[in-house]
Amino acid sequence: MTSLRRALLALAALAFLAGVGAAALILTSSHESSRGLAVLLILSAAWGFAGTGLYAWDRRPDNNIGPLMTAVGFAWFFVAMTFSGSEVIYAIGVVGNTLAYAVLIHLLLCFPGGKLEGRLSKWVVALTYFDTTVLQAARFLFTVPNNDGCTGCPENPVLIAGHENVSNALNAIQVALAIVLIAITVVVVFGRWRRSDANRRNALTPVVFTGGFAFLILLVQLAIQPGVSEAVERVAYIAAVAVFACLPFAFLLGLLRSRVGRAEEISSALSAENEQLNAELRAKVEELRASRARIVEAGYAERRRVERNLHDGAQQRLMALTMNLRLARDKLGEDPAATGELLDEAMEELGAATAELRELARGIHPVLLSERGLRAALGGLAERSPVPVELVATPAERLPAPIEMAAYFVVAEALTNVARYAEAEVATVRVERRNGTVEVEIRDDGVGGAEIDAGTGLRGLEDRVAALEGRFSVSSRAGAGTTVEASIPCE
Amino acid sequence: MKDNRGVSTSVLIVDDHPSFRAGARRMLEASGYSVVGEAADGEAALDAVRELGPDLVLLDVQLPGIDGFEVAARLEDAGAATTIVLTSSRDRADFGDALAESPARGFIAKGELSGATLAELTG
């Protein structure tokens, strides 16, 4: 059993005991003639509201309607306390006598969603509570019960002075304010009912009509007091019993018929979730757009680099070679020694040009990688690196070509950076396939301080890895070496 | 190659590749030119022209910093009495109108550079 349900059961037991106590109080009262009717009215309203309220609370724990209905039920027990012969219980009863109506107005105005909508509703509810607590208590301070139409009632223990005028004036203010507030409530609730869609109207209809009728009777009661004929009072009383007994069931019916409260909650939760998803999606699209632009730019940059390398390297050597050969041809007959020298130089240039072309071709696409796999290609990289490289782990088996390429270029670029900037003694390379991913790690013991955003090299690697749904990171505190890591999914 | 007055033509070679400068020097000297200096970039070229006053500047187009066209324009603006010949490992077509608009005497692709082609252009 949940803790909420335990608490609700405890409240139910409390309501039952309070009802039994209230009935005993009323039936033994010395200052009430219609005892049976009073018991019927108070118990039907109190138990009706408390019971249906607790049920609604259990069904819709996230909606305030259940707690408010329960509160209305318990507030009715104040009315029962006014039947007591004890001064203190009587006084508490009188002060709390009208609270149930205030909670009822609160309930009507926030039905069925459970939250007050609009400033008018909030003002009406606040003033109603003021009317039924502050004004009610203030009036009691100046009221002598026996002079107020309550023959045989206990003495007022908090009486300041028996000023009938003050008491009557406060009573007039209370009643006038109550009539205005009830009228506004009726207008607001009826207006809300008229403007509602079918679903919401479904919920409101039983409440609006039963509640409207209840407040109509209340208005009549307020208007006719005090001192009309006993027959009229009796009719009003019986009507009130009937209506107030029905009212909680009208609320419950309305609440259960309505899908509004629940639907609104779901809709607002969905819309919040939707908004978050949208924001995430927009961020992702933006990231993809930026990364796509960088990949395209990286392609252009690569072409420029290749052109530059060809121009500055092999092409220049071939130019020099051309000039040397032309010169050698010119001197062929007249100076064999010079011709020999020129041809030697030409061969040297040719060798250098060939080496540069080979290096360049490897940078464009590492043939060793595609022909013999990652282990061999990483071995080649380690061998050519000016900083000693220890290959801690490399995969023996072939991996999908895009993953081999990405892993190779991560290692190649990282080792180039080590050679250029790290001032490292040694670097270690680890490439392992485990748990559906290929983990790549290059670690050096150099000066650190590398940043992904600092240049295009690491950023390009990040894009390359991200294109395979992988993760890429660089940790490089100054003085603590650099670790480049990539994790690429590989099922 | 001798000029009309019987004195060898003085040449400044401007190129950022040492291997080309060395090859060009040897070739030009073998053809009778007197190579009076070498420069590896545009700024150094402007200084060297001021200092050495060569008859001819063999000027590579692609240089670090200011390029060959800019060097030629500045020499022209400075009223330097020197003949400028642009050269490049690229083709004439790679430069579009820039060659025609340059104050240089002409252009010789590096692959075609020889004493004879130079004399033909400057003669």
Coordinates of C-alpha atoms in Angstrom, one line a residue:
Chain A
M1 CA 0.0 0.0 0.0
T2 CA 1.4 3.4 -0.9
S3 CA 1.9 6.0 1.9
L4 CA -0.7 8.2 0.2
R5 CA -3.3 5.6 0.4
R6 CA -2.4 4.9 4.1
A7 CA -2.8 8.6 4.8
L8 CA -6.2 8.7 2.9
L9 CA -7.5 5.8 4.9
A10 CA -6.4 7.5 8.1
L11 CA -8.3 10.6 7.1
A12 CA -11.4 8.5 6.2
A13 CA -11.3 6.9 9.7
L14 CA -10.9 10.4 11.2
A15 CA -13.9 11.7 9.2
F16 CA -16.0 8.7 10.3
L17 CA -15.1 9.3 14.0
A18 CA -15.6 13.0 13.7
G19 CA -19.0 12.3 12.2
V20 CA -20.0 10.0 15.0
G21 CA -18.8 12.6 17.5
A22 CA -20.7 15.3 15.6
A23 CA -23.9 13.3 15.7
A24 CA -23.6 12.7 19.4
L25 CA -22.9 16.4 19.9
I26 CA -26.0 17.5 18.0
L27 CA -28.3 14.9 19.4
T28 CA -27.4 15.9 23.0
S29 CA -27.6 19.6 22.3
S30 CA -29.6 21.8 24.6
H31 CA -30.0 24.6 22.1
E32 CA -31.3 23.0 18.9
S33 CA -34.8 21.9 18.2
S34 CA -34.5 20.2 14.8
R35 CA -31.7 17.8 15.9
G36 CA -32.5 15.0 13.6
L37 CA -32.5 17.3 10.6
A38 CA -29.3 18.9 11.7
V39 CA -27.6 15.5 12.0
L40 CA -28.8 14.6 8.5
L41 CA -27.7 17.8 6.9
I42 CA -24.3 17.9 8.6
L43 CA -23.4 14.2 8.2
S44 CA -24.6 14.0 4.6
A45 CA -22.5 17.1 3.7
A46 CA -19.5 16.2 5.8
W47 CA -19.3 12.5 5.0
G48 CA -20.4 13.1 1.5
F49 CA -17.6 15.6 0.7
A50 CA -15.0 13.8 2.8
G51 CA -15.7 10.4 1.3
T52 CA -16.0 11.5 -2.3
G53 CA -13.0 13.9 -1.8
L54 CA -10.8 11.1 -0.5
Y55 CA -11.8 8.9 -3.4
A56 CA -11.0 11.7 -5.9
W57 CA -7.7 12.3 -4.1
D58 CA -6.8 8.6 -4.5
R59 CA -7.8 8.6 -8.2
R60 CA -6.2 11.9 -9.0
P61 CA -3.4 12.5 -6.5
D62 CA -1.9 15.2 -8.7
N63 CA -5.1 17.3 -8.8
N64 CA -6.1 19.6 -5.9
I65 CA -9.9 18.8 -6.3
G66 CA -9.7 15.7 -4.0
P67 CA -7.9 17.5 -1.1
L68 CA -10.3 20.5 -1.4
M69 CA -13.4 18.3 -1.4
T70 CA -12.0 16.6 1.7
A71 CA -11.4 19.9 3.3
V72 CA -15.0 21.0 2.7
G73 CA -16.1 17.8 4.4
F74 CA -14.0 18.4 7.4
A75 CA -15.1 22.1 7.6
W76 CA -18.6 20.9 8.1
F77 CA -17.7 19.5 11.5
F78 CA -17.2 23.1 12.7
V79 CA -20.9 23.6 12.2
A80 CA -21.5 20.5 14.4
M81 CA -19.3 22.1 17.1
T82 CA -21.8 25.0 17.4
F83 CA -24.3 22.5 18.9
S84 CA -21.9 21.9 21.9
G85 CA -22.7 23.0 25.4
S86 CA -19.0 23.7 26.0
E87 CA -18.0 27.3 25.7
V88 CA -14.7 26.6 24.0
I89 CA -16.0 24.0 21.5
Y90 CA -19.0 26.2 20.8
A91 CA -16.7 29.2 20.2
I92 CA -14.4 27.2 17.8
G93 CA -17.5 26.0 16.0
V94 CA -18.9 29.5 15.6
V95 CA -15.6 30.9 14.2
G96 CA -15.3 28.0 11.8
N97 CA -19.0 27.9 11.0
T98 CA -18.8 29.4 7.5
L99 CA -15.5 28.0 6.4
A100 CA -17.0 25.2 4.5
Y101 CA -18.7 27.7 2.1
A102 CA -15.4 29.4 1.5
V103 CA -13.6 26.1 0.6
L104 CA -16.6 25.3 -1.6
I105 CA -16.2 28.5 -3.5
H106 CA -12.5 27.8 -3.9
L107 CA -13.4 24.3 -5.1
L108 CA -16.0 25.6 -7.6
L109 CA -13.6 28.2 -9.1
C110 CA -10.8 25.8 -9.6
F111 CA -12.8 22.9 -10.9
P112 CA -12.0 20.6 -12.6
G113 CA -8.3 21.4 -13.3
G114 CA -7.5 22.0 -9.6
K115 CA -5.8 25.4 -10.1
L116 CA -7.2 28.9 -9.9
E117 CA -7.2 30.6 -13.3
G118 CA -7.1 34.3 -13.6
R119 CA -6.8 37.2 -11.1
L120 CA -10.5 37.6 -10.5
S121 CA -10.8 34.0 -9.3
K122 CA -7.8 34.4 -7.0
W123 CA -9.3 37.6 -5.5
V124 CA -12.7 36.1 -5.0
V125 CA -11.2 33.1 -3.2
A126 CA -8.9 35.3 -1.0
L127 CA -11.8 37.6 0.0
T128 CA -14.1 34.6 0.7
Y129 CA -11.5 33.2 3.1
F130 CA -11.2 36.7 4.6
D131 CA -15.0 36.9 5.0
T132 CA -15.4 33.5 6.6
T133 CA -12.4 33.7 8.9
V134 CA -11.3 37.2 9.9
L135 CA -14.7 38.9 9.7
Q136 CA -16.4 35.9 11.3
A137 CA -13.9 35.9 14.2
A138 CA -14.1 39.6 14.5
R139 CA -17.9 39.6 14.8
F140 CA -17.8 36.9 17.4
L141 CA -15.7 39.1 19.7
F142 CA -18.7 41.4 20.0
T143 CA -21.5 38.9 20.0
V144 CA -23.5 37.6 23.0
P145 CA -24.8 34.3 21.7
N146 CA -28.1 34.4 23.6
N147 CA -28.9 37.9 22.1
D148 CA -28.1 36.6 18.6
G149 CA -31.1 34.3 18.3
C150 CA -29.4 31.4 20.0
T151 CA -31.4 30.6 23.0
G152 CA -29.6 28.3 25.5
C153 CA -26.2 28.7 23.8
P154 CA -23.1 28.7 25.9
E155 CA -21.5 32.0 27.0
N156 CA -18.9 33.6 24.6
P157 CA -15.5 32.9 26.2
V158 CA -13.8 35.6 24.0
L159 CA -16.3 38.3 24.3
I160 CA -14.8 41.8 24.4
A161 CA -18.0 43.6 24.8
G162 CA -21.6 42.8 24.0
H163 CA -22.1 45.5 21.3
E164 CA -25.1 44.5 19.3
N165 CA -24.5 47.3 16.9
V166 CA -21.0 46.4 16.2
S167 CA -21.9 42.8 15.8
N168 CA -24.8 43.6 13.5
A169 CA -22.7 46.0 11.4
L170 CA -20.0 43.3 11.0
N171 CA -22.7 40.8 10.2
A172 CA -24.1 43.1 7.5
I173 CA -20.7 43.6 5.9
Q174 CA -20.1 39.8 6.0
V175 CA -23.4 39.0 4.4
A176 CA -23.1 41.8 1.8
L177 CA -19.6 40.7 0.9
A178 CA -20.7 37.0 0.8
I179 CA -23.6 37.9 -1.6
V180 CA -21.2 39.7 -3.9
L181 CA -18.6 37.0 -3.9
I182 CA -21.2 34.2 -4.4
A183 CA -22.7 36.2 -7.3
I184 CA -19.3 36.7 -8.9
T185 CA -18.6 33.0 -8.5
V186 CA -21.8 32.0 -10.1
V187 CA -21.2 34.3 -13.0
V188 CA -17.6 33.1 -13.5
V189 CA -18.5 29.4 -13.2
F190 CA -21.5 29.8 -15.5
G191 CA -19.5 31.8 -18.0
R192 CA -16.7 29.1 -17.9
W193 CA -19.4 26.4 -18.5
R194 CA -20.8 28.3 -21.5
R195 CA -17.4 28.8 -23.1
S196 CA -16.2 25.2 -22.5
D197 CA -15.8 22.6 -25.2
A198 CA -17.8 19.4 -25.0
N199 CA -15.3 17.6 -22.9
R200 CA -14.9 20.3 -20.3
R201 CA -18.6 21.0 -20.2
N202 CA -19.2 17.3 -19.5
A203 CA -17.2 17.8 -16.3
L204 CA -18.7 21.1 -15.4
T205 CA -22.4 20.5 -15.9
P206 CA -23.3 18.5 -12.8
V207 CA -21.2 20.8 -10.6
V208 CA -22.5 24.0 -12.1
F209 CA -26.2 23.1 -11.7
T210 CA -26.0 21.5 -8.3
G211 CA -23.5 24.1 -7.0
G212 CA -25.6 26.9 -8.5
F213 CA -28.7 25.6 -6.8
A214 CA -26.8 25.2 -3.5
F215 CA -25.6 28.8 -3.6
L216 CA -29.1 29.9 -4.6
I217 CA -30.5 28.3 -1.4
L218 CA -27.6 29.8 0.5
L219 CA -28.5 33.3 -0.8
V220 CA -32.1 32.7 0.2
Q221 CA -30.9 31.7 3.7
L222 CA -28.7 34.8 3.9
A223 CA -31.5 37.0 2.7
I224 CA -34.2 35.7 5.0
Q225 CA -32.3 35.7 8.3
P226 CA -33.1 36.5 10.9
G227 CA -36.5 35.8 12.3
V228 CA -38.8 34.6 9.6
S229 CA -41.4 32.0 10.1
E230 CA -40.3 28.6 11.2
A231 CA -41.9 26.9 8.3
V232 CA -39.9 28.9 5.8
E233 CA -36.7 28.2 7.7
R234 CA -37.5 24.5 7.7
V235 CA -38.1 24.3 4.0
A236 CA -34.9 26.1 3.3
Y237 CA -33.1 23.7 5.7
I238 CA -34.5 20.6 4.0
A239 CA -33.7 22.0 0.6
A240 CA -30.1 22.7 1.8
V241 CA -29.8 19.2 3.1
A242 CA -30.9 17.7 -0.2
V243 CA -28.7 19.9 -2.3
F244 CA -25.6 19.8 -0.1
A245 CA -25.9 16.0 0.1
C246 CA -25.9 15.9 -3.6
L247 CA -23.2 18.4 -4.2
P248 CA -20.1 16.2 -3.4
F249 CA -21.4 13.5 -5.8
A250 CA -21.9 16.1 -8.5
F251 CA -18.2 17.1 -8.0
L252 CA -17.1 13.5 -8.1
L253 CA -19.2 12.8 -11.2
G254 CA -17.8 15.9 -12.9
L255 CA -14.2 15.0 -12.0
L256 CA -14.5 11.4 -13.2
R257 CA -16.3 12.4 -16.3
S258 CA -13.7 14.9 -17.2
R259 CA -10.6 14.0 -19.0
V260 CA -9.7 17.6 -19.0
G261 CA -7.5 17.7 -15.9
R262 CA -5.6 14.6 -17.0
A263 CA -5.6 15.6 -20.6
E264 CA -4.2 19.1 -19.8
E265 CA -1.4 17.6 -17.6
I266 CA -0.5 15.2 -20.4
S267 CA -0.7 17.8 -23.0
S268 CA 1.5 20.2 -21.1
A269 CA 4.0 17.5 -20.2
L270 CA 4.1 16.4 -23.9
S271 CA 4.5 20.0 -25.1
A272 CA 7.4 20.6 -22.7
E273 CA 9.0 17.4 -23.8
N274 CA 8.4 18.3 -27.4
E275 CA 10.0 21.7 -26.9
Q276 CA 13.0 20.1 -25.4
L277 CA 13.3 17.6 -28.2
N278 CA 12.9 20.4 -30.7
A279 CA 15.7 22.3 -29.1
E280 CA 17.9 19.3 -29.1
L281 CA 17.1 18.6 -32.7
R282 CA 17.8 22.2 -33.7
A283 CA 21.2 22.0 -31.9
K284 CA 22.0 18.7 -33.6
V285 CA 21.1 20.0 -37.0
E286 CA 23.2 23.1 -36.4
E287 CA 26.1 20.9 -35.3
L288 CA 25.7 18.7 -38.3
R289 CA 25.5 21.7 -40.6
A290 CA 28.7 23.1 -39.1
S291 CA 30.5 19.8 -39.2
R292 CA 29.4 19.3 -42.9
A293 CA 30.8 22.7 -43.8
R294 CA 34.0 21.9 -42.0
I295 CA 34.3 18.6 -43.8
V296 CA 33.8 20.3 -47.2
E297 CA 36.3 23.0 -46.2
A298 CA 38.7 20.3 -45.0
G299 CA 38.4 18.7 -48.5
Y300 CA 39.4 22.0 -50.1
A301 CA 42.2 22.6 -47.7
E302 CA 43.5 19.1 -48.4
R303 CA 43.5 19.8 -52.1
R304 CA 45.4 23.1 -51.6
R305 CA 47.9 21.2 -49.4
V306 CA 48.4 18.6 -52.1
E307 CA 48.8 21.2 -54.8
R308 CA 51.2 23.2 -52.6
N309 CA 53.2 20.1 -51.8
L310 CA 53.4 19.1 -55.4
H311 CA 54.4 22.6 -56.4
D312 CA 57.0 23.1 -53.8
G313 CA 58.4 19.6 -53.8
A314 CA 58.5 17.3 -56.7
Q315 CA 57.7 19.9 -59.3
Q316 CA 60.6 22.2 -58.3
R317 CA 62.9 19.2 -58.2
L318 CA 61.8 18.2 -61.7
M319 CA 62.4 21.8 -62.9
A320 CA 65.9 21.7 -61.6
L321 CA 66.3 18.3 -63.1
T322 CA 65.2 19.6 -66.5
M323 CA 67.7 22.5 -66.3
N324 CA 70.5 20.2 -65.3
L325 CA 69.8 17.7 -68.1
R326 CA 69.6 20.5 -70.6
L327 CA 72.9 21.8 -69.5
A328 CA 74.4 18.3 -69.5
R329 CA 73.3 17.9 -73.1
D330 CA 74.9 21.2 -74.0
K331 CA 78.2 20.2 -72.4
L332 CA 78.1 16.6 -73.6
G333 CA 80.8 16.9 -76.3
E334 CA 83.0 19.6 -74.8
D335 CA 83.2 18.8 -71.1
P336 CA 82.6 15.1 -70.1
A337 CA 83.6 15.7 -66.5
A338 CA 81.1 18.5 -66.0
T339 CA 78.4 16.5 -67.8
G340 CA 79.0 13.6 -65.4
E341 CA 78.6 15.9 -62.4
L342 CA 75.4 17.4 -63.8
L343 CA 74.0 13.9 -64.4
D344 CA 74.9 12.8 -60.8
E345 CA 73.1 15.9 -59.5
A346 CA 70.2 15.1 -61.8
M347 CA 69.9 11.6 -60.4
E348 CA 70.0 12.9 -56.8
E349 CA 67.2 15.4 -57.6
L350 CA 65.2 12.5 -59.2
G351 CA 65.6 10.4 -56.1
A352 CA 64.5 13.2 -53.8
A353 CA 61.5 13.9 -56.1
T354 CA 60.5 10.3 -56.1
A355 CA 60.6 10.2 -52.3
E356 CA 58.6 13.3 -52.0
L357 CA 55.9 12.0 -54.4
R358 CA 55.8 8.7 -52.4
E359 CA 55.3 10.6 -49.1
L360 CA 52.7 12.8 -50.7
A361 CA 50.8 9.8 -52.1
R362 CA 50.8 8.1 -48.7
G363 CA 49.3 11.3 -47.2
I364 CA 46.5 11.2 -49.8
H365 CA 45.8 7.5 -49.3
P366 CA 48.0 5.1 -47.3
V367 CA 48.3 2.1 -49.6
L368 CA 49.8 0.0 -46.7
L369 CA 46.5 0.5 -44.8
S370 CA 44.2 -0.6 -47.6
E371 CA 46.4 -3.5 -48.6
R372 CA 47.6 -4.9 -45.3
G373 CA 45.4 -3.3 -42.6
L374 CA 45.7 -1.2 -39.6
R375 CA 48.5 -3.1 -37.8
A376 CA 50.9 -2.8 -40.7
A377 CA 50.0 0.8 -41.4
L378 CA 50.4 1.9 -37.8
G379 CA 53.7 0.1 -37.8
G380 CA 54.8 2.2 -40.8
L381 CA 53.6 5.4 -39.0
A382 CA 55.6 4.5 -35.9
E383 CA 58.7 3.7 -38.0
R384 CA 58.7 7.1 -39.7
S385 CA 57.9 9.1 -36.6
P386 CA 60.8 11.3 -35.4
V387 CA 59.6 10.8 -31.8
P388 CA 59.9 7.1 -30.6
V389 CA 56.5 5.4 -30.7
E390 CA 55.5 2.4 -28.8
L391 CA 52.6 0.4 -30.3
V392 CA 50.9 -1.0 -27.2
A393 CA 48.0 -2.7 -29.0
T394 CA 46.9 -2.9 -32.6
P395 CA 44.1 -5.0 -34.0
A396 CA 45.2 -8.2 -35.8
E397 CA 42.0 -8.5 -37.8
R398 CA 40.8 -6.2 -40.6
L399 CA 38.1 -3.7 -39.7
P400 CA 35.6 -2.0 -42.0
A401 CA 37.5 0.3 -44.3
P402 CA 36.0 3.7 -43.1
I403 CA 36.9 2.7 -39.5
E404 CA 40.4 1.7 -40.4
M405 CA 40.8 5.0 -42.3
A406 CA 39.5 7.1 -39.4
A407 CA 41.7 5.3 -36.8
Y408 CA 44.7 5.6 -39.1
F409 CA 44.3 9.3 -39.6
V410 CA 43.6 9.9 -35.9
V411 CA 47.0 8.2 -35.1
A412 CA 48.8 9.9 -38.0
E413 CA 47.6 13.4 -37.2
A414 CA 48.2 12.9 -33.5
L415 CA 51.8 11.7 -34.1
T416 CA 52.4 14.6 -36.5
N417 CA 51.3 16.9 -33.6
V418 CA 53.6 15.1 -31.2
A419 CA 56.5 15.5 -33.5
R420 CA 55.8 19.2 -34.2
Y421 CA 54.7 20.6 -30.8
A422 CA 54.8 18.2 -27.9
E423 CA 58.6 18.1 -27.3
A424 CA 57.9 14.5 -26.1
E425 CA 60.4 11.8 -25.3
V426 CA 58.0 9.0 -26.3
A427 CA 54.5 8.4 -27.5
T428 CA 52.3 5.3 -27.1
V429 CA 49.6 4.2 -29.5
R430 CA 46.8 1.8 -28.5
V431 CA 44.1 0.7 -30.9
E432 CA 41.7 -2.0 -29.6
R433 CA 38.4 -3.4 -30.6
R434 CA 36.2 -4.2 -27.6
N435 CA 32.5 -4.1 -26.7
G436 CA 31.3 -3.1 -30.2
T437 CA 33.7 -0.1 -30.4
V438 CA 37.2 0.6 -31.7
E439 CA 39.1 2.5 -29.0
V440 CA 42.0 4.6 -30.3
E441 CA 44.4 6.3 -27.9
I442 CA 47.6 8.2 -28.5
R443 CA 49.4 9.4 -25.4
D444 CA 52.6 11.4 -25.1
D445 CA 54.8 12.7 -22.3
G446 CA 55.3 16.2 -23.8
V447 CA 54.4 19.7 -22.8
G448 CA 50.6 19.4 -23.2
G449 CA 48.4 22.4 -23.9
A450 CA 46.8 21.1 -27.1
E451 CA 43.2 22.2 -27.9
I452 CA 40.7 20.9 -30.3
D453 CA 39.6 24.4 -31.2
A454 CA 43.2 25.7 -31.7
G455 CA 43.7 24.5 -35.2
T456 CA 42.1 22.6 -38.1
G457 CA 43.9 19.3 -37.5
L458 CA 42.2 18.1 -34.4
R459 CA 38.8 19.6 -35.4
G460 CA 39.1 17.7 -38.7
L461 CA 39.7 14.5 -36.8
E462 CA 36.7 15.2 -34.5
D463 CA 34.5 15.6 -37.6
R464 CA 35.9 12.5 -39.2
V465 CA 35.1 10.4 -36.1
A466 CA 31.7 12.1 -35.6
A467 CA 30.8 11.1 -39.2
L468 CA 31.1 7.5 -38.0
E469 CA 28.9 8.3 -34.9
G470 CA 32.0 8.1 -32.7
R471 CA 33.3 10.3 -29.9
F472 CA 36.6 12.2 -29.9
S473 CA 38.4 13.9 -27.1
V474 CA 41.7 15.5 -26.3
S475 CA 43.0 15.9 -22.8
S476 CA 46.1 18.0 -22.6
R477 CA 46.9 19.9 -19.4
A478 CA 49.9 22.1 -19.7
G479 CA 53.0 20.1 -18.5
A480 CA 51.0 16.8 -18.3
G481 CA 51.4 15.5 -21.8
T482 CA 48.6 14.9 -24.3
T483 CA 46.1 12.1 -24.7
V484 CA 44.0 11.9 -27.9
E485 CA 41.1 9.5 -27.7
A486 CA 38.6 8.3 -30.2
S487 CA 35.9 5.7 -29.8
I488 CA 34.2 4.5 -33.0
P489 CA 31.2 2.1 -33.0
C490 CA 32.1 -1.1 -34.8
E491 CA 29.6 -4.0 -34.6
Chain B
M1 CA 75.2 35.4 -74.1
K2 CA 76.6 38.8 -74.5
D3 CA 74.7 42.0 -74.8
N4 CA 75.3 44.6 -77.6
R5 CA 78.0 46.5 -75.8
G6 CA 80.1 43.4 -75.2
V7 CA 79.5 43.4 -71.4
S8 CA 77.7 40.4 -69.9
T9 CA 74.1 41.1 -68.7
S10 CA 73.7 41.1 -64.9
V11 CA 70.9 39.0 -63.5
L12 CA 69.1 38.8 -60.2
I13 CA 67.3 35.4 -59.6
V14 CA 64.3 35.6 -57.3
D15 CA 62.8 32.3 -56.2
D16 CA 61.9 30.7 -52.9
H17 CA 63.3 27.3 -53.9
P18 CA 67.1 27.0 -53.5
S19 CA 67.2 24.0 -55.9
F20 CA 65.7 26.2 -58.7
R21 CA 68.0 29.1 -57.9
A22 CA 71.0 26.9 -58.1
G23 CA 70.0 25.3 -61.3
A24 CA 69.0 28.6 -62.9
R25 CA 72.3 30.2 -61.9
R26 CA 74.3 27.4 -63.4
M27 CA 72.3 27.5 -66.6
L28 CA 72.4 31.3 -67.0
E29 CA 76.1 31.5 -66.3
A30 CA 76.7 28.8 -68.8
S31 CA 74.9 30.9 -71.3
G32 CA 77.1 33.9 -70.6
Y33 CA 74.9 35.8 -68.1
S34 CA 76.4 37.3 -65.0
V35 CA 74.3 36.3 -61.9
V36 CA 74.9 39.1 -59.4
G37 CA 72.5 37.9 -56.7
E38 CA 69.7 35.7 -55.5
A39 CA 66.6 36.5 -53.4
A40 CA 64.2 34.1 -51.7
D41 CA 61.1 36.4 -51.3
G42 CA 59.6 39.6 -52.7
E43 CA 60.9 42.0 -50.0
A44 CA 64.4 40.7 -50.4
A45 CA 64.1 41.1 -54.2
L46 CA 63.1 44.8 -53.9
D47 CA 66.2 45.4 -51.6
A48 CA 68.5 43.5 -53.9
V49 CA 67.4 45.4 -57.0
R50 CA 68.0 48.7 -55.2
E51 CA 71.4 47.5 -54.1
L52 CA 72.7 45.7 -57.1
G53 CA 70.8 47.4 -60.0
P54 CA 70.8 44.3 -62.2
D55 CA 70.0 44.6 -65.9
L56 CA 67.5 41.7 -65.6
V57 CA 65.4 40.2 -62.9
L58 CA 64.3 36.6 -63.3
L59 CA 61.3 36.7 -61.0
D60 CA 59.2 33.7 -59.8
V61 CA 55.5 34.5 -59.6
Q62 CA 54.6 32.5 -56.5
L63 CA 56.7 33.9 -53.6
P64 CA 56.1 33.9 -49.9
G65 CA 54.7 37.3 -48.8
I66 CA 54.3 39.6 -51.7
D67 CA 54.1 37.8 -55.0
G68 CA 56.0 38.3 -58.3
F69 CA 53.3 40.5 -59.9
E70 CA 53.4 42.8 -56.9
V71 CA 57.2 43.0 -56.9
A72 CA 57.1 43.9 -60.6
A73 CA 54.5 46.6 -60.0
R74 CA 56.5 48.1 -57.2
L75 CA 59.8 48.1 -59.2
E76 CA 57.9 49.8 -62.1
D77 CA 56.5 52.4 -59.6
A78 CA 60.0 53.0 -58.2
G79 CA 61.2 53.6 -61.8
A80 CA 63.8 50.9 -61.6
A81 CA 65.8 50.6 -64.9
T82 CA 65.6 46.8 -65.0
T83 CA 64.1 44.3 -67.3
I84 CA 61.7 41.9 -65.5
V85 CA 61.1 38.4 -66.7
L86 CA 58.5 36.4 -64.8
T87 CA 58.8 32.7 -64.5
S88 CA 56.9 29.9 -62.8
S89 CA 56.6 26.2 -62.7
R90 CA 52.9 26.8 -63.6
D91 CA 51.6 27.4 -67.1
R92 CA 51.0 30.8 -68.7
A93 CA 47.3 30.0 -68.7
D94 CA 47.2 29.6 -65.0
F95 CA 47.6 33.4 -64.5
G96 CA 44.9 34.7 -66.9
D97 CA 45.2 38.4 -67.6
A98 CA 47.7 39.1 -64.8
L99 CA 50.6 38.5 -67.1
A100 CA 49.4 40.9 -69.8
E101 CA 48.7 43.6 -67.2
S102 CA 52.1 43.2 -65.5
P103 CA 54.9 45.7 -66.4
A104 CA 57.2 42.7 -66.9
R105 CA 58.8 42.2 -70.3
G106 CA 57.3 38.7 -70.5
F107 CA 56.9 35.2 -69.0
I108 CA 58.9 32.0 -69.5
A109 CA 57.6 28.8 -67.9
K110 CA 60.4 27.1 -65.8
G111 CA 60.3 24.0 -68.0
E112 CA 61.2 26.1 -71.1
L113 CA 63.7 28.4 -69.4
S114 CA 67.1 28.5 -71.1
G115 CA 69.7 31.1 -72.2
A116 CA 68.2 31.0 -75.6
T117 CA 64.5 31.6 -74.6
L118 CA 65.6 34.4 -72.3
A119 CA 67.7 36.1 -75.0
E120 CA 64.8 35.8 -77.4
L121 CA 62.5 37.5 -75.0
T122 CA 64.9 40.3 -73.9
G123 CA 66.8 40.7 -77.1

